[in-house]
mmCIF file of N, CA and C in Angstrom:
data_model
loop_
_atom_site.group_PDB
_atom_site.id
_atom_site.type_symbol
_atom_site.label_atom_id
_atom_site.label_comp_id
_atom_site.label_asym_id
_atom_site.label_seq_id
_atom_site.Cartn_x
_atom_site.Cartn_y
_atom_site.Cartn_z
ATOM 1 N N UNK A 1 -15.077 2.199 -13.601
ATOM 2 C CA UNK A 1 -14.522 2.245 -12.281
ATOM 3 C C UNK A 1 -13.037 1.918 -12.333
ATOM 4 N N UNK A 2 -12.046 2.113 -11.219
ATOM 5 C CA UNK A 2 -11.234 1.708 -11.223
ATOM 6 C C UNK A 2 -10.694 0.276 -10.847
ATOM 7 N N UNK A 3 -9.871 -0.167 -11.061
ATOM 8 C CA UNK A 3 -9.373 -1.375 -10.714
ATOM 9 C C UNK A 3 -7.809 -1.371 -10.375
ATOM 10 N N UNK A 4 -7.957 -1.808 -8.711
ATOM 11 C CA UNK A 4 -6.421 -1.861 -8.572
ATOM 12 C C UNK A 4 -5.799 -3.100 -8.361
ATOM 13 N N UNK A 5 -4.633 -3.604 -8.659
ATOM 14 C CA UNK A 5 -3.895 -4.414 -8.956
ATOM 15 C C UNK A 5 -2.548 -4.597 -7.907
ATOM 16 N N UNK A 6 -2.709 -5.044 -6.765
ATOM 17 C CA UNK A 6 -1.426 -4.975 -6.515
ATOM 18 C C UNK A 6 -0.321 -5.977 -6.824
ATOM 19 N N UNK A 7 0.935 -6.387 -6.478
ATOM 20 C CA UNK A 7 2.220 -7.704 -6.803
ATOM 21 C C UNK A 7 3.154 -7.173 -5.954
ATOM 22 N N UNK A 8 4.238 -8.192 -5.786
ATOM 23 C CA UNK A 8 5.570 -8.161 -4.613
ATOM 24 C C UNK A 8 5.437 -8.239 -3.769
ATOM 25 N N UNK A 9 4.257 -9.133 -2.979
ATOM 26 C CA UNK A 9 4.488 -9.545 -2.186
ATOM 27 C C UNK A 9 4.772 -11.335 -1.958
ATOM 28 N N UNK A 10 5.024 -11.625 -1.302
ATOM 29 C CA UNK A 10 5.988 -13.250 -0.845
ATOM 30 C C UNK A 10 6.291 -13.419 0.357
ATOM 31 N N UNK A 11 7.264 -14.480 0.642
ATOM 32 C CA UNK A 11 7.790 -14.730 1.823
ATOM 33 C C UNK A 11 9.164 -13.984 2.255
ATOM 34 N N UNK A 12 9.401 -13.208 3.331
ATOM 35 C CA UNK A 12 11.038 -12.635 3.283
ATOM 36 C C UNK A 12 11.124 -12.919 5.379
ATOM 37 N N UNK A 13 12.541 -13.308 5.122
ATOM 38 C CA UNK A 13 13.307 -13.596 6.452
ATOM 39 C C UNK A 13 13.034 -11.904 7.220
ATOM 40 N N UNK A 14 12.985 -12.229 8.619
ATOM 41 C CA UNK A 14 12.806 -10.824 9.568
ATOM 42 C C UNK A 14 14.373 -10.025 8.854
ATOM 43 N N UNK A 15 14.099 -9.028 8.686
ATOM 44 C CA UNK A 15 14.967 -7.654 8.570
ATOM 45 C C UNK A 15 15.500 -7.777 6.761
ATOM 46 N N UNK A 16 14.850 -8.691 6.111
ATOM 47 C CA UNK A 16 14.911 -8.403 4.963
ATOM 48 C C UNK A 16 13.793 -7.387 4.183
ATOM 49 N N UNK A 17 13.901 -7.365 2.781
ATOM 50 C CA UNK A 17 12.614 -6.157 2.270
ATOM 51 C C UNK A 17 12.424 -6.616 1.176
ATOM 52 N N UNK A 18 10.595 -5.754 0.843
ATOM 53 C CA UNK A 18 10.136 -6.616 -0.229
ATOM 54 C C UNK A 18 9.528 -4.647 -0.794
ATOM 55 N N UNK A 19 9.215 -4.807 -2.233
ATOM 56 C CA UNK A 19 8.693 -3.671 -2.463
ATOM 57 C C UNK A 19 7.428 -4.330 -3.292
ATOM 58 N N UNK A 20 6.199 -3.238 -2.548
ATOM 59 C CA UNK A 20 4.764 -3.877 -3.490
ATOM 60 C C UNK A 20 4.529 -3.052 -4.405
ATOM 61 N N UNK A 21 3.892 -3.197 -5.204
ATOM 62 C CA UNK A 21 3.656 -2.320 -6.475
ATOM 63 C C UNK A 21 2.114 -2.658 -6.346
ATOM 64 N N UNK A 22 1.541 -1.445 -6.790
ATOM 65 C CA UNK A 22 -0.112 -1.172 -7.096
ATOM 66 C C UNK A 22 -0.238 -0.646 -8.018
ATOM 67 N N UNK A 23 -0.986 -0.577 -9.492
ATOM 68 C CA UNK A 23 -1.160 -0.509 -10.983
ATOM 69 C C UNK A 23 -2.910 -0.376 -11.115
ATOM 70 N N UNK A 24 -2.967 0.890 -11.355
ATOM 71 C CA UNK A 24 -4.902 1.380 -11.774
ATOM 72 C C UNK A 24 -4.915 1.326 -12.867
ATOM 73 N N UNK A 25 -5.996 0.315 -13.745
ATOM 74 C CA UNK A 25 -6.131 0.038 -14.635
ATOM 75 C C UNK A 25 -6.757 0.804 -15.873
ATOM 76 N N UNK A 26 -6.778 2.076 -15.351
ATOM 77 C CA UNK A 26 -7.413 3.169 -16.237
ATOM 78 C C UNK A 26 -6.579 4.553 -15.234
ATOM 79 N N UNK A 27 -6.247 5.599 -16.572
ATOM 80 C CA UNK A 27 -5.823 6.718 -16.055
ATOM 81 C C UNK A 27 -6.775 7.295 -15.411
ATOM 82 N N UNK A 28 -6.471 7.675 -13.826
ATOM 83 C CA UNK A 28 -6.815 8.824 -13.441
ATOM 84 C C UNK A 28 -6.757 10.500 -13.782
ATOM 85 N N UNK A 29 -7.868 11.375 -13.942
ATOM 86 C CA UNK A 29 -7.557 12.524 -14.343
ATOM 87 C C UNK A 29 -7.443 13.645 -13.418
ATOM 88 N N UNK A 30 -8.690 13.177 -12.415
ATOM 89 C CA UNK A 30 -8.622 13.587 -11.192
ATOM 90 C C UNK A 30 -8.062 13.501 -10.171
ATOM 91 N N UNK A 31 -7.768 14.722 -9.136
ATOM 92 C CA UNK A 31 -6.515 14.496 -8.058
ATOM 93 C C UNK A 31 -6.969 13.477 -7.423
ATOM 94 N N UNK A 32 -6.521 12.539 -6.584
ATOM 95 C CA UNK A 32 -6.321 11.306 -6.037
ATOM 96 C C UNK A 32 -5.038 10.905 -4.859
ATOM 97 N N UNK A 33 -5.508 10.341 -3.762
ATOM 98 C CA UNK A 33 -4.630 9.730 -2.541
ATOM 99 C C UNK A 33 -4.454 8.385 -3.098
ATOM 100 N N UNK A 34 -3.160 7.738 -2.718
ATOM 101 C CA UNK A 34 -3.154 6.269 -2.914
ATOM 102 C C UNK A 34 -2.450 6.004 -1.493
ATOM 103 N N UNK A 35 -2.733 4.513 -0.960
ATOM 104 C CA UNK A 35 -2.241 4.178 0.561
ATOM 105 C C UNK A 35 -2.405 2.670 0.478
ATOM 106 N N UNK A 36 -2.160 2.242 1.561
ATOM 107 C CA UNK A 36 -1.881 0.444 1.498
ATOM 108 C C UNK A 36 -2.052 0.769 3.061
ATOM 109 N N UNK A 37 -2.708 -0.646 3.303
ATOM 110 C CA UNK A 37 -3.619 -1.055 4.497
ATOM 111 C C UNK A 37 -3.291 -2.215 4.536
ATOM 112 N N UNK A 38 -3.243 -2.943 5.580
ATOM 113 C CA UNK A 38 -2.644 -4.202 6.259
ATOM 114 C C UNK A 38 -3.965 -4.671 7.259
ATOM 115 N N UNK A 39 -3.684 -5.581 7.319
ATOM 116 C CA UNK A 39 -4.923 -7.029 8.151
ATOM 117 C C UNK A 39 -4.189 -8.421 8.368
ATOM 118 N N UNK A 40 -3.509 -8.615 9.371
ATOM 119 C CA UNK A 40 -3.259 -9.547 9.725
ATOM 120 C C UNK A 40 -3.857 -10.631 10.541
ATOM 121 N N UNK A 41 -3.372 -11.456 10.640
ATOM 122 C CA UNK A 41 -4.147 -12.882 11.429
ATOM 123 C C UNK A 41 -4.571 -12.497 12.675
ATOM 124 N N UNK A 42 -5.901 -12.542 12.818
ATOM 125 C CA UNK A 42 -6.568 -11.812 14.166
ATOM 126 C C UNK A 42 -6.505 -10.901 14.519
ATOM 127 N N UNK A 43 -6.062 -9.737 13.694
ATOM 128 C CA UNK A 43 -6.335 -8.097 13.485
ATOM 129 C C UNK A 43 -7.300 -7.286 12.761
ATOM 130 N N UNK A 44 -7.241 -6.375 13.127
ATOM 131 C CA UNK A 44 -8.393 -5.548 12.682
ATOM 132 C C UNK A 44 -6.843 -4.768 11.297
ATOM 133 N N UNK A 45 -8.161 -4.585 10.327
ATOM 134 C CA UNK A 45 -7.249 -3.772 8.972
ATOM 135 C C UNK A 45 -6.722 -2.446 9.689
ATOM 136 N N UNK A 46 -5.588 -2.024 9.658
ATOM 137 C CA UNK A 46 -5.167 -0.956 9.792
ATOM 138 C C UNK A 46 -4.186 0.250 8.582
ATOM 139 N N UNK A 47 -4.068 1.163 8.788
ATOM 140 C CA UNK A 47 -3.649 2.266 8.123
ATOM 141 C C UNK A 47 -2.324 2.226 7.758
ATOM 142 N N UNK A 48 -1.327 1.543 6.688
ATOM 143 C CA UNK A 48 0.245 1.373 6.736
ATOM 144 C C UNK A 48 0.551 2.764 6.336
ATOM 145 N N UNK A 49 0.450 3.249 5.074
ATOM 146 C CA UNK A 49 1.038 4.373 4.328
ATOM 147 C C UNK A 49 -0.172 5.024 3.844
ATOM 148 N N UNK A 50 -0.074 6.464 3.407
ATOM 149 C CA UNK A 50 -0.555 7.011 2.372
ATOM 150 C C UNK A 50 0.498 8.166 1.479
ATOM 151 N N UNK A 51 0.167 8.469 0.268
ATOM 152 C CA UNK A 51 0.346 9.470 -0.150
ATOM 153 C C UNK A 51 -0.742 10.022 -1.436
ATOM 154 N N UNK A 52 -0.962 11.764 -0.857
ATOM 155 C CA UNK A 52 -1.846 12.556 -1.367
ATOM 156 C C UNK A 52 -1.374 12.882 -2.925
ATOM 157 N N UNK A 53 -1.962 13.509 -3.515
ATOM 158 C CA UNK A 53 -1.647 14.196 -4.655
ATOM 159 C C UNK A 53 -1.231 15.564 -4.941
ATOM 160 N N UNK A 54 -0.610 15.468 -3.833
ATOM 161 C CA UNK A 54 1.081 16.434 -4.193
ATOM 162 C C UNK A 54 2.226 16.026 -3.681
ATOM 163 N N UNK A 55 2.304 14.688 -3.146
ATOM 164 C CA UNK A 55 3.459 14.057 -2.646
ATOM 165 C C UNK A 55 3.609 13.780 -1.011
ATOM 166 N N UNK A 56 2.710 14.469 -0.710
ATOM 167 C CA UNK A 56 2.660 14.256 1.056
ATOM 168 C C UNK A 56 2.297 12.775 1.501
ATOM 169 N N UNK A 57 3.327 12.402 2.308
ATOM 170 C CA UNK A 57 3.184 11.222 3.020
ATOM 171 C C UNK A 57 2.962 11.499 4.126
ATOM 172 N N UNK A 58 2.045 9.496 4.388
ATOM 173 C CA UNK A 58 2.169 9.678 6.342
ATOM 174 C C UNK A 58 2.269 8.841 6.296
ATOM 175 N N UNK A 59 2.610 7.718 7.805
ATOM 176 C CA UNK A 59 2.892 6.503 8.164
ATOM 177 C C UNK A 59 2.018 6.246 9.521
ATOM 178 N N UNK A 60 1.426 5.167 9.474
ATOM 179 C CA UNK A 60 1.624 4.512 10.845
ATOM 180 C C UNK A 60 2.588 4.244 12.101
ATOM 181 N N UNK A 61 2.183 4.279 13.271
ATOM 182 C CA UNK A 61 3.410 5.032 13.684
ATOM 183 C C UNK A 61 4.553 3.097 13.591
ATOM 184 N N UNK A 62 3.908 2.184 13.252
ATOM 185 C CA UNK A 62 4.285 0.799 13.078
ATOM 186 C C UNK A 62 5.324 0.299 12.370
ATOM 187 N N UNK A 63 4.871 1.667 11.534
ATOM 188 C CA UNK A 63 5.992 1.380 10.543
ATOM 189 C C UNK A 63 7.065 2.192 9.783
ATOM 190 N N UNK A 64 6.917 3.803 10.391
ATOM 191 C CA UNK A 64 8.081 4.815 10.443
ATOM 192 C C UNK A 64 9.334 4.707 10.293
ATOM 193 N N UNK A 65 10.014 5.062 9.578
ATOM 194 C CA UNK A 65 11.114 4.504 9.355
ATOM 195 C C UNK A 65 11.930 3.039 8.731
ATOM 196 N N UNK A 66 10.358 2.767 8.514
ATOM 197 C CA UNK A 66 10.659 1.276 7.561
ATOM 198 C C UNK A 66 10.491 1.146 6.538
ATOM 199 N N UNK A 67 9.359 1.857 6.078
ATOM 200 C CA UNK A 67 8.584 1.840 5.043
ATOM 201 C C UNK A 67 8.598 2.949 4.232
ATOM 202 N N UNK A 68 8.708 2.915 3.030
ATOM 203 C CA UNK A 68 8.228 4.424 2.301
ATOM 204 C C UNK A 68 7.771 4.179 1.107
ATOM 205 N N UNK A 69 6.687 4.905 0.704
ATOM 206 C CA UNK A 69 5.524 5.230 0.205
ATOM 207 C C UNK A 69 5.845 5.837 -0.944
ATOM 208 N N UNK A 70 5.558 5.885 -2.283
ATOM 209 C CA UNK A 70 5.846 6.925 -3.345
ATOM 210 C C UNK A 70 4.940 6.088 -4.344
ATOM 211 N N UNK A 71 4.915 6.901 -5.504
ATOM 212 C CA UNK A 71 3.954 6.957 -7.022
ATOM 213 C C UNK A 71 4.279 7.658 -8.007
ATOM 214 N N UNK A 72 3.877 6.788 -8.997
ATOM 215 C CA UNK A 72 4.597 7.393 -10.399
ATOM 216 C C UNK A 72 2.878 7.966 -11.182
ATOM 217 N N UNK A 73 2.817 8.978 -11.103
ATOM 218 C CA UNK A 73 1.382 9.450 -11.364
ATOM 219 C C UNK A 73 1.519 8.940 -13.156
ATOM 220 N N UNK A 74 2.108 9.125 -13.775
ATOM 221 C CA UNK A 74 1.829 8.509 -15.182
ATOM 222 C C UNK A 74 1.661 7.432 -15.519
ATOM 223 N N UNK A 75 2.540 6.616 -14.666
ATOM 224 C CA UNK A 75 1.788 5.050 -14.340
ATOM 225 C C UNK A 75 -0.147 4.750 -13.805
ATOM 226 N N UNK A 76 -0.081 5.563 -12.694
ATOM 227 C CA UNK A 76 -1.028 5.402 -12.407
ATOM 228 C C UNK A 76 -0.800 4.388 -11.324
ATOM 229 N N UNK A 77 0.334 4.147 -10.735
ATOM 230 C CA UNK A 77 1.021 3.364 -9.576
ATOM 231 C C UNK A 77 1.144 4.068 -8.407
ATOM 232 N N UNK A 78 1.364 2.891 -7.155
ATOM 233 C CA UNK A 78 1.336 3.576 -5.757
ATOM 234 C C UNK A 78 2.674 2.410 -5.508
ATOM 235 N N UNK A 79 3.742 2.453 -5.129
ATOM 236 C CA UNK A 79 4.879 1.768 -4.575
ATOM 237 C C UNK A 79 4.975 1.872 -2.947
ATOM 238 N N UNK A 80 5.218 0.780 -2.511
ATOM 239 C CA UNK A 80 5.806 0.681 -0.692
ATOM 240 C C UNK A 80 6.833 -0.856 -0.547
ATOM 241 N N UNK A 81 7.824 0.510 -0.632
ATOM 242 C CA UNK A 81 8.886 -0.385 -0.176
ATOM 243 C C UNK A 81 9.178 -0.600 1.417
ATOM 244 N N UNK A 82 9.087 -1.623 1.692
ATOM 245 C CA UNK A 82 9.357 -2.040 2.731
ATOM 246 C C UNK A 82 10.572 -2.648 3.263
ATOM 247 N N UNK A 83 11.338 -1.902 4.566
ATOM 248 C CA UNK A 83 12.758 -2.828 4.702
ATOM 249 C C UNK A 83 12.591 -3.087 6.621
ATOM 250 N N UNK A 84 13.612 -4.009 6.679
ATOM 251 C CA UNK A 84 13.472 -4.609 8.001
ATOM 252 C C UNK A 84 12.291 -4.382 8.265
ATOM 253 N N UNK A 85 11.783 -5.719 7.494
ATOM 254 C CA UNK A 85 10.836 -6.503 8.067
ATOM 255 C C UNK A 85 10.746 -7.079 9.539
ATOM 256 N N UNK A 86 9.714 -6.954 10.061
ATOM 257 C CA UNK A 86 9.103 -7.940 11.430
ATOM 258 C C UNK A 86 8.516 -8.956 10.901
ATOM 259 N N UNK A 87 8.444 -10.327 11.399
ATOM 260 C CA UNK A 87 7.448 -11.107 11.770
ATOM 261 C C UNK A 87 6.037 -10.693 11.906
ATOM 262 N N UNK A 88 5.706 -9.469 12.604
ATOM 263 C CA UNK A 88 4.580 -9.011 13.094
ATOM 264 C C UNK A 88 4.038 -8.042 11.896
ATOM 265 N N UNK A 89 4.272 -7.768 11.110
ATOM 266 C CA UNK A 89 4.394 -7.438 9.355
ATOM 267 C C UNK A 89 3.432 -7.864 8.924
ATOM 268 N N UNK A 90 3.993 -9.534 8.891
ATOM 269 C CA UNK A 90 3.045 -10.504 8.337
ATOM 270 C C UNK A 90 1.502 -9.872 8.071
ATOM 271 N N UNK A 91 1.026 -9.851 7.051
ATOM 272 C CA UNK A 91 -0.630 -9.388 6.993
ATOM 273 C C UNK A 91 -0.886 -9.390 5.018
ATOM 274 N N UNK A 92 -1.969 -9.468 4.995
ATOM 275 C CA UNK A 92 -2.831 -9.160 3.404
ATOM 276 C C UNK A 92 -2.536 -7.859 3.569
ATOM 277 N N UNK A 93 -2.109 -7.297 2.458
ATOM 278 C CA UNK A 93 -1.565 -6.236 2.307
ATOM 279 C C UNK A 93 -2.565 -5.439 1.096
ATOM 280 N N UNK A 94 -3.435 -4.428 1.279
ATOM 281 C CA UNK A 94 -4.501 -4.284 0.365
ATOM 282 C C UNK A 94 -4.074 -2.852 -0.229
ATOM 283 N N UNK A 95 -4.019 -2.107 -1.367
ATOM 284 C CA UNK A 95 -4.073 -1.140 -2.174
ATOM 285 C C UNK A 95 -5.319 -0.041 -1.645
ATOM 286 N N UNK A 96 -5.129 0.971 -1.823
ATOM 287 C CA UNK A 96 -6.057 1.904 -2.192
ATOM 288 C C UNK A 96 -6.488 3.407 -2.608
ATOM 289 N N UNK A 97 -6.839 3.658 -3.293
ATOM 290 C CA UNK A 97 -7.085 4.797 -3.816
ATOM 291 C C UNK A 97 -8.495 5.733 -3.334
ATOM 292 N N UNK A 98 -8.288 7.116 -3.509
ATOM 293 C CA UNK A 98 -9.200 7.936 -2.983
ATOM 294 C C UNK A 98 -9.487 9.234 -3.973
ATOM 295 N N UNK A 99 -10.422 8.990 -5.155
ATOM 296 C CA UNK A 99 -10.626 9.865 -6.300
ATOM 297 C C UNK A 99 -11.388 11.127 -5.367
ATOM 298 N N UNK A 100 -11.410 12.364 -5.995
ATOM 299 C CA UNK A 100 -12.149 13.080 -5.688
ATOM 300 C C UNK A 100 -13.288 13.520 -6.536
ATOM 301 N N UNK A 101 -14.525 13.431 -6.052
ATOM 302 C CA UNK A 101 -15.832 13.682 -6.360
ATOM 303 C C UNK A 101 -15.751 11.835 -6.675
ATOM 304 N N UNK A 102 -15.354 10.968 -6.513
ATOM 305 C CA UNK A 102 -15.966 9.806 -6.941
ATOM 306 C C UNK A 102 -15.977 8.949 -5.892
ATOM 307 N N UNK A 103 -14.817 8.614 -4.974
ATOM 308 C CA UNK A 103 -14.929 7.505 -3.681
ATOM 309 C C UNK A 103 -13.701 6.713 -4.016
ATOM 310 N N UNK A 104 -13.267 5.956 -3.097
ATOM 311 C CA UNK A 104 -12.835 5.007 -2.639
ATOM 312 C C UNK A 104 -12.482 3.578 -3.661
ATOM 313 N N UNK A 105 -11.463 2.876 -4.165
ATOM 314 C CA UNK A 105 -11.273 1.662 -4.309
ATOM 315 C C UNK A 105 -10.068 1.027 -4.012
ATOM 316 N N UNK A 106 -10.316 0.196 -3.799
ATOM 317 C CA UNK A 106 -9.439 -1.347 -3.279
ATOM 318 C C UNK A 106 -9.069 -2.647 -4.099
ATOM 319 N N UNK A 107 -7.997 -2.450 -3.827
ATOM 320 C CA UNK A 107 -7.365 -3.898 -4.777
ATOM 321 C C UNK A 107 -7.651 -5.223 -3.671
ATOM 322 N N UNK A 108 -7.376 -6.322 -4.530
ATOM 323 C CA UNK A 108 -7.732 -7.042 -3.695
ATOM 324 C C UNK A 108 -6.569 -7.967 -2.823
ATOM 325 N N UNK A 109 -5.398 -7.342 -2.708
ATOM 326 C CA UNK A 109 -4.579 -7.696 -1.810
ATOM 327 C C UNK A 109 -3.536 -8.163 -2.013
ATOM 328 N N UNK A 110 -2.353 -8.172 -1.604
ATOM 329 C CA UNK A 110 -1.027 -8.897 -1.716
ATOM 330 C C UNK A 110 -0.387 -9.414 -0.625
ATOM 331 N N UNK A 111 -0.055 -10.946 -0.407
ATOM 332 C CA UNK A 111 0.104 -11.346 1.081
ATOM 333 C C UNK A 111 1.835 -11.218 1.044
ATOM 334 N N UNK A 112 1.429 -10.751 2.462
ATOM 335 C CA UNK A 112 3.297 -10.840 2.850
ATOM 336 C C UNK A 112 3.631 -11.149 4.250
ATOM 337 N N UNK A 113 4.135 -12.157 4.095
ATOM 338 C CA UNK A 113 4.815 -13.438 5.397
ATOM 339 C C UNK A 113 6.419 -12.771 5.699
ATOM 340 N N UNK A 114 6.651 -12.608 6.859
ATOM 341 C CA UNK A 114 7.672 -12.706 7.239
ATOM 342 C C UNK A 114 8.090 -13.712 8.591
ATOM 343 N N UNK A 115 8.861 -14.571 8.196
ATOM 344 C CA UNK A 115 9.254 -15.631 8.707
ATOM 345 C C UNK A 115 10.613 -15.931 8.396
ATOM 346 N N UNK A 116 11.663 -16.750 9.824
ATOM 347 C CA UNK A 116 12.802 -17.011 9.365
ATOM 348 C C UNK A 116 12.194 -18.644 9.591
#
């Protein structure tokens, strides 16, 4: 199975930026989506980024223009850099991937606080 790995996330002041990195611990051969999902304190998980396997992105509309999404397919990485940060940001920040013919996996999260 796969295993995802995410890092970079921490604490950053409102309108600063943090970039997360996500790392699958075995090459994928098959085409594959990777995206990052957010859950904050008394929220329901929601949809931040994705991108498909030909480069197509989408965003939440939360975070348009803040955020952008990319992957280094030889890595086997999913990147989201994030700039001007909110406060309202703040959330577990979870990885995920979408193999085809196989399903769905999830890393198990990277927290990111924004606070001045």
């Amino acid at each position: 199975q796969v295993q995802l790995v995410e890092s970079g996330g921490g604490l950053v002041q409102p309108g600063g930026s943090l970039r997360l990195s996500c790392a699958a611990s075995a090459i994928i051969s098959s085409p594959y989506s990777m995206g990052w999902s957010r859950q904050g304190p008394g929220k329901e998980r929601e949809s931040v980024a994705s991108i498909d396997s030909d480069g197509a992105t989408s965003y939440g509309d939360s975070v348009k223009g803040r955020f952008t999404i990319s992957r280094d397919n030889a890595k086997n990485t999913v990147y989201l850099q994030m700039n001007s940060l909110k406060p309202e940001d703040t959330a577990m920040y979870y990885c995920r991937t979408f193999v085809i013919n196989i399903g769905y996996f999830w890393g198990q999260g990277t927290q990111v606080t924004v606070s001045s």
